[in-house]
XYZ file of C-alpha atoms in Angstrom:
424
model
C 16.094 -2.535 26.647
C 18.014 -5.192 24.214
C 19.682 -4.207 21.020
C 17.959 -6.555 18.287
C 21.605 -6.998 16.426
C 24.100 -5.451 18.878
C 27.257 -7.021 17.801
C 30.451 -7.539 19.888
C 30.829 -4.949 22.501
C 27.782 -2.632 21.196
C 24.915 -1.375 23.241
C 21.958 0.829 21.812
C 22.945 4.525 22.199
C 20.323 7.488 22.914
C 19.008 9.206 19.879
C 20.878 12.168 18.957
C 19.091 15.691 19.180
C 18.852 16.485 15.514
C 17.441 19.412 13.830
C 13.971 17.723 12.980
C 10.986 19.909 13.235
C 7.532 19.042 13.573
C 5.958 21.626 11.160
C 5.203 19.910 7.595
C 7.483 22.479 6.193
C 10.422 20.806 7.744
C 10.135 17.564 5.517
C 10.663 20.157 2.312
C 13.808 21.936 4.069
C 17.323 20.677 3.976
C 20.403 21.628 2.704
C 22.501 19.961 0.371
C 24.780 18.716 3.195
C 22.873 17.858 6.093
C 24.269 18.776 9.246
C 24.249 15.343 11.041
C 26.302 14.431 14.374
C 26.799 10.883 14.925
C 29.346 9.705 17.482
C 28.316 6.093 18.258
C 27.391 4.209 15.033
C 29.911 2.301 12.857
C 29.921 4.858 9.989
C 29.300 8.191 11.832
C 29.774 11.837 10.067
C 30.946 14.840 11.758
C 29.692 17.918 10.201
C 30.728 21.411 11.458
C 31.349 24.482 9.237
C 31.254 22.173 6.246
C 34.221 20.009 7.277
C 33.184 15.993 7.540
C 35.420 13.453 9.032
C 33.810 10.130 8.063
C 34.479 8.494 11.271
C 34.066 8.815 15.247
C 36.597 11.455 16.757
C 38.173 12.023 20.110
C 36.726 15.077 22.222
C 39.980 16.691 22.473
C 40.511 15.932 26.004
C 43.980 14.037 25.919
C 47.024 14.204 24.018
C 46.251 11.725 21.455
C 43.086 13.531 20.370
C 43.126 15.602 17.136
C 42.606 18.716 19.149
C 46.051 18.359 20.727
C 48.088 18.034 17.596
C 49.619 20.647 15.509
C 47.821 21.018 12.383
C 49.920 19.784 9.231
C 49.502 22.942 6.513
C 48.104 21.503 3.328
C 47.674 23.279 -0.007
C 44.682 23.244 -2.247
C 45.116 24.127 -5.580
C 45.019 22.722 -9.032
C 48.749 22.826 -9.718
C 49.680 21.647 -5.806
C 47.091 19.542 -4.559
C 47.887 18.246 -1.205
C 51.601 19.834 -1.055
C 52.681 20.221 2.530
C 51.913 16.666 4.020
C 54.711 14.028 4.152
C 52.956 11.364 5.993
C 53.084 10.484 9.643
C 51.923 7.603 12.015
C 48.495 6.335 12.211
C 45.928 8.004 14.754
C 44.420 11.207 14.863
C 45.227 13.675 12.468
C 44.900 17.695 11.695
C 45.070 19.301 8.627
C 44.825 22.998 7.729
C 43.817 23.050 4.483
C 44.792 26.412 2.873
C 43.170 27.327 -0.870
C 45.568 28.980 -2.754
C 43.909 29.195 -5.830
C 41.347 31.934 -7.063
C 38.228 29.588 -7.073
C 36.407 28.056 -4.253
C 36.947 24.226 -4.029
C 35.767 20.740 -2.303
C 38.727 18.944 -0.643
C 38.550 15.076 -0.098
C 41.089 12.995 1.856
C 40.986 9.679 -0.102
C 42.357 6.393 -0.530
C 43.905 6.282 -3.870
C 43.274 2.576 -4.598
C 39.444 2.557 -4.083
C 38.501 6.228 -4.016
C 37.035 6.013 -0.578
C 36.549 9.170 1.264
C 38.196 9.638 4.905
C 37.255 13.310 5.129
C 36.110 16.218 3.472
C 35.876 20.003 3.172
C 33.144 21.660 1.036
C 33.181 25.010 -0.278
C 36.707 26.069 0.810
C 36.986 29.636 -0.493
C 39.954 31.029 -2.031
C 42.404 32.473 0.487
C 40.812 30.995 3.290
C 42.047 27.963 5.748
C 40.001 25.197 7.291
C 40.762 22.351 9.686
C 40.192 18.865 8.630
C 40.315 16.124 11.512
C 40.453 12.601 10.850
C 41.569 9.282 12.378
C 43.658 7.355 10.038
C 44.833 3.847 10.093
C 48.259 2.851 8.495
C 48.216 3.007 4.676
C 48.253 5.056 1.475
C 46.423 8.241 1.333
C 45.914 11.199 -0.981
C 44.038 14.568 -1.043
C 41.890 15.302 -4.095
C 41.026 18.737 -4.886
C 37.997 19.628 -6.861
C 37.691 23.090 -8.046
C 34.331 24.852 -8.918
C 34.156 24.417 -12.920
C 37.123 22.568 -13.244
C 38.196 18.820 -13.285
C 39.238 17.477 -10.065
C 42.958 17.090 -9.274
C 44.346 14.430 -7.104
C 47.674 15.056 -5.276
C 50.564 12.721 -4.419
C 50.212 9.436 -2.443
C 51.360 9.666 1.100
C 52.293 6.762 3.407
C 51.056 6.418 7.106
C 53.271 4.109 8.986
C 50.958 1.659 11.368
C 48.493 -0.647 11.620
C 45.596 -0.794 9.136
C 43.053 -1.104 11.911
C 42.108 1.792 14.134
C 41.474 4.391 11.391
C 37.785 5.746 11.122
C 35.618 4.242 8.229
C 35.736 5.615 4.983
C 33.191 5.702 1.991
C 33.316 5.343 -1.558
C 31.348 8.230 -2.998
C 27.953 7.836 -4.606
C 27.435 10.148 -7.436
C 24.391 12.081 -8.942
C 24.527 9.489 -11.794
C 24.069 6.227 -9.115
C 21.146 8.062 -7.627
C 19.042 8.267 -10.814
C 17.702 5.085 -11.152
C 16.758 4.903 -7.404
C 14.734 8.561 -8.128
C 13.191 6.984 -11.095
C 11.963 3.946 -9.378
C 10.772 5.846 -6.438
C 8.782 7.987 -8.616
C 7.021 5.189 -10.036
C 6.485 3.823 -6.704
C 4.715 7.497 -5.881
C 2.918 7.276 -8.964
C 1.003 3.990 -7.924
C 0.342 5.339 -4.528
C -1.267 8.537 -6.102
C -3.742 6.300 -7.706
C -4.615 4.871 -4.523
C -5.070 8.118 -2.638
C -7.029 9.455 -5.378
C -9.296 6.560 -4.855
C -9.644 6.719 -1.163
C -10.058 10.164 -1.001
C -13.011 10.134 -3.278
C -14.178 7.780 -0.642
C -13.777 10.051 1.722
C -15.811 12.590 0.051
C -18.753 10.441 -1.005
C -19.384 9.621 2.520
C -19.141 13.112 3.742
C -21.524 14.340 0.722
C -23.816 11.548 1.767
C -24.070 12.880 5.441
C -22.755 9.535 6.774
C -20.081 10.858 9.111
C -19.474 7.122 10.661
C -18.561 6.160 7.045
C -16.382 9.405 6.858
C -14.610 8.545 10.084
C -13.641 4.845 8.715
C -12.640 6.271 5.282
C -10.582 9.011 6.659
C -7.652 6.977 8.185
C -6.811 4.597 5.505
C -6.698 7.634 2.607
C -4.551 9.462 5.236
C -2.131 6.925 5.701
C -1.309 6.400 1.872
C -0.270 10.154 1.717
C 1.774 9.601 5.094
C 3.738 7.003 3.193
C 4.791 9.356 0.604
C 6.832 11.289 2.667
C 9.987 11.506 0.763
C 8.230 13.298 -2.345
C 6.664 16.002 -0.419
C 9.264 18.482 -1.802
C 8.222 17.677 -5.430
C 4.513 18.113 -4.927
C 4.558 22.004 -4.664
C 1.402 23.798 -3.744
C -0.494 20.483 -3.448
C 1.374 19.381 -0.369
C 0.112 22.523 1.723
C -3.598 21.753 0.293
C -3.454 18.168 1.209
C -1.674 18.095 4.441
C 0.177 21.327 4.865
C 1.629 23.875 7.556
C -1.349 22.923 10.215
C -1.765 24.768 13.638
C -1.347 23.443 16.783
C -3.981 21.178 17.525
C -5.243 23.410 20.084
C -5.392 26.510 17.770
C -7.398 24.277 14.994
C -10.891 25.563 15.802
C -9.883 28.980 14.979
C -7.401 28.603 12.508
C -7.721 30.257 8.960
C -6.342 28.521 5.978
C -6.684 25.208 7.625
C -7.046 22.713 4.901
C -6.506 19.108 3.768
C -6.460 15.794 5.698
C -6.141 17.235 9.109
C -9.046 19.973 8.729
C -11.430 16.960 7.975
C -9.656 15.154 10.713
C -10.572 17.915 12.861
C -14.176 18.136 12.063
C -14.934 14.565 12.295
C -13.623 13.939 15.464
C -15.273 17.433 16.988
C -18.635 17.268 16.177
C -19.003 19.441 12.943
C -21.945 18.469 10.681
C -21.577 16.705 7.300
C -22.598 20.520 5.776
C -19.728 22.144 7.229
C -17.330 19.381 6.068
C -18.284 19.286 2.441
C -16.139 22.082 1.561
C -13.095 20.850 3.249
C -13.577 17.540 1.595
C -14.038 18.923 -1.815
C -11.100 20.881 -1.454
C -9.023 17.917 -0.427
C -10.365 15.728 -3.178
C -9.800 18.333 -5.723
C -5.952 18.981 -4.493
C -5.338 15.120 -4.460
C -6.679 14.775 -8.219
C -4.524 17.677 -8.935
C -1.421 15.968 -7.710
C -2.454 12.874 -9.542
C -2.618 14.873 -12.853
C 0.682 16.992 -12.170
C 3.232 14.112 -10.892
C 3.699 12.543 -14.257
C 5.523 15.698 -15.083
C 7.310 16.268 -11.900
C 11.171 15.153 -11.008
C 12.386 14.334 -7.869
C 15.693 15.232 -6.872
C 18.051 12.344 -6.734
C 20.338 14.084 -4.294
C 17.593 14.444 -1.521
C 16.719 10.876 -1.278
C 18.876 9.780 1.341
C 18.165 12.995 3.103
C 14.440 12.077 3.117
C 15.276 8.696 4.462
C 16.361 10.002 7.687
C 13.962 13.108 7.783
C 10.682 10.991 7.519
C 11.243 9.048 11.004
C 12.937 12.024 12.439
C 9.965 14.132 11.833
C 8.076 11.239 13.064
C 9.790 11.364 16.286
C 8.861 14.981 16.838
C 5.377 15.117 15.680
C 3.364 12.016 15.747
C 5.392 10.685 19.190
C 4.541 13.923 21.062
C 0.952 13.854 19.810
C 1.471 17.246 17.699
C 0.016 15.765 14.722
C -3.397 14.276 16.283
C -6.523 16.472 15.531
C -8.816 14.194 17.170
C -8.715 10.870 15.530
C -6.366 9.443 18.130
C -4.404 7.422 15.364
C -0.818 9.517 15.811
C 0.674 5.585 15.818
C -1.002 4.735 12.783
C 0.615 7.421 11.308
C 3.938 6.485 12.813
C 3.615 2.804 10.995
C 2.833 4.765 7.458
C 5.934 6.873 7.971
C 7.917 3.559 8.758
C 6.535 2.170 5.478
C 7.597 5.207 3.815
C 11.419 4.913 5.203
C 11.457 1.115 4.223
C 10.717 1.709 0.935
C 13.452 4.454 0.361
C 16.095 2.044 2.352
C 14.682 -0.933 -0.247
C 15.807 1.144 -3.062
C 18.879 2.500 -1.791
C 20.121 -0.830 -0.569
C 22.079 -1.727 -3.496
C 24.232 1.738 -2.917
C 24.362 1.412 1.047
C 25.446 -2.476 0.624
C 29.538 -2.326 1.189
C 29.181 1.210 2.213
C 27.200 1.207 5.537
C 28.546 -1.463 7.857
C 25.455 -0.926 10.052
C 22.956 -1.486 7.604
C 21.944 -4.682 9.099
C 21.414 -3.204 12.408
C 19.282 -0.400 10.829
C 17.051 -2.851 9.496
C 16.930 -4.853 12.707
C 15.612 -1.477 14.605
C 13.284 -0.824 11.899
C 11.899 -4.320 12.050
C 11.673 -3.587 15.810
C 9.908 -0.539 15.647
C 7.362 -2.255 13.244
C 6.857 -4.952 15.789
C 6.465 -2.410 18.746
C 3.789 -0.190 16.607
C 1.824 -3.287 15.167
C 1.530 -4.165 19.055
C -0.557 -1.092 19.501
C -3.089 -2.076 16.794
C -5.786 -4.491 16.629
C -8.730 -5.282 13.946
C -7.619 -1.959 12.408
C -8.045 0.356 15.835
C -5.040 1.857 16.985
C -4.462 2.770 20.564
C -4.323 6.763 21.095
C -0.933 8.021 21.942
C -2.188 9.535 25.429
C -3.391 5.911 26.638
C 0.068 4.266 26.283
C 1.503 3.152 29.665
C 4.888 4.512 30.734
C 6.854 1.504 29.610
C 5.206 1.351 26.202
C 6.047 5.015 25.764
C 9.370 4.436 26.654
C 9.982 1.478 24.511
C 8.410 3.194 21.610
C 10.542 6.246 21.869
C 13.706 4.148 22.491
C 12.967 2.005 19.214
C 12.080 4.986 17.028
C 15.001 7.049 18.480
C 17.815 4.245 17.815
C 16.380 3.921 14.132
C 16.297 7.752 13.731
C 20.053 7.599 14.833
C 20.914 4.790 12.313
C 19.333 6.497 9.372
C 21.471 9.787 10.098
C 24.578 8.162 8.026
C 22.380 7.225 5.221
C 21.779 10.934 4.636
C 25.374 11.400 4.536
C 26.701 8.299 2.468
C 24.000 8.831 0.066
C 24.824 12.817 -0.349
C 26.225 12.681 -3.675
C 29.924 13.699 -4.480
C 31.993 14.289 -7.186
C 34.572 12.248 -8.622
C 35.948 14.073 -11.795
């Protein structure tokens, strides 16, 4: 496989095994701080026990690694933020952050000139100590302590000797305020999709009600794909998500499942020989759920803090659901669904782009891999008909898995970069 935009000395890496789950509920899950481990991409995040170093780290196997250095004890408090560190030489650094105050705090290691964050610890409880490991180039640094329910405090500026190059990357924080316009724009985009979904689902229902199952099968996929493009908003849909495309049984268990509703229930019946009469109830309930979503959506509000996480999760779940066949209930359209999920990811990246530009050096590579994934998926469609997943040859499967896997890996830092941080 060739990297579409590898850059000097770069080669594509294997997709990281993440925390994606094939169940629909996984899309609605997600802590405020996503647990993402990416060691190869240019802007990586190492998350362990609430500690982040925004750059690739050594593995502790040699004397130059962070694990081989004695930690510098650094105080975390409003009156003595950063006390205990007087500088040093460029390279791996280990800090033992001690919260000597009476309230929990977040701690950032920053560039005092730009505010860029090189590493962070969240939820450092009073009286506790936690390590932060980072790789620093030569330059000026300062710890910034952000106690709960109190103003941020910046400690003294400390000089690190050595060449500026060679340190791990840093990120200028994105705030909740920065993400609000993105959320509003995405909310409007979802509004337009909900109208389209409403119309196409009504077309599906009319075909079922009229007993024309061929027309129903033709109408099912366009309606379903509209919903799949809306993946970043599922968490805001509430009960409607369960009724439209919710927690489904395994395909092998679908015939005997109770409470099986939504698009996949209709799909199962259409491709397993059920009569139009038996499908009128599921199609009617699906239509009513879609109408209810369209009516309620203007009153809903997206959480801006979740947008970066959703950009990563959409394709992560696709990788573990559609590319394994777990989301196919008979139509053989898993690849069409994956393509719709890719569209949904692209929409979020488009809206987040002004915030990512300048913060994510690998954004051009991400664009290239998303484009490559699109071209690969489009190669399995002809005149509106998609190749079933189980009919792909071995090489095609490998290429598809590699393309989507690389895109998922490059999306992981988006979740970390767009996780809002306090600045005051």
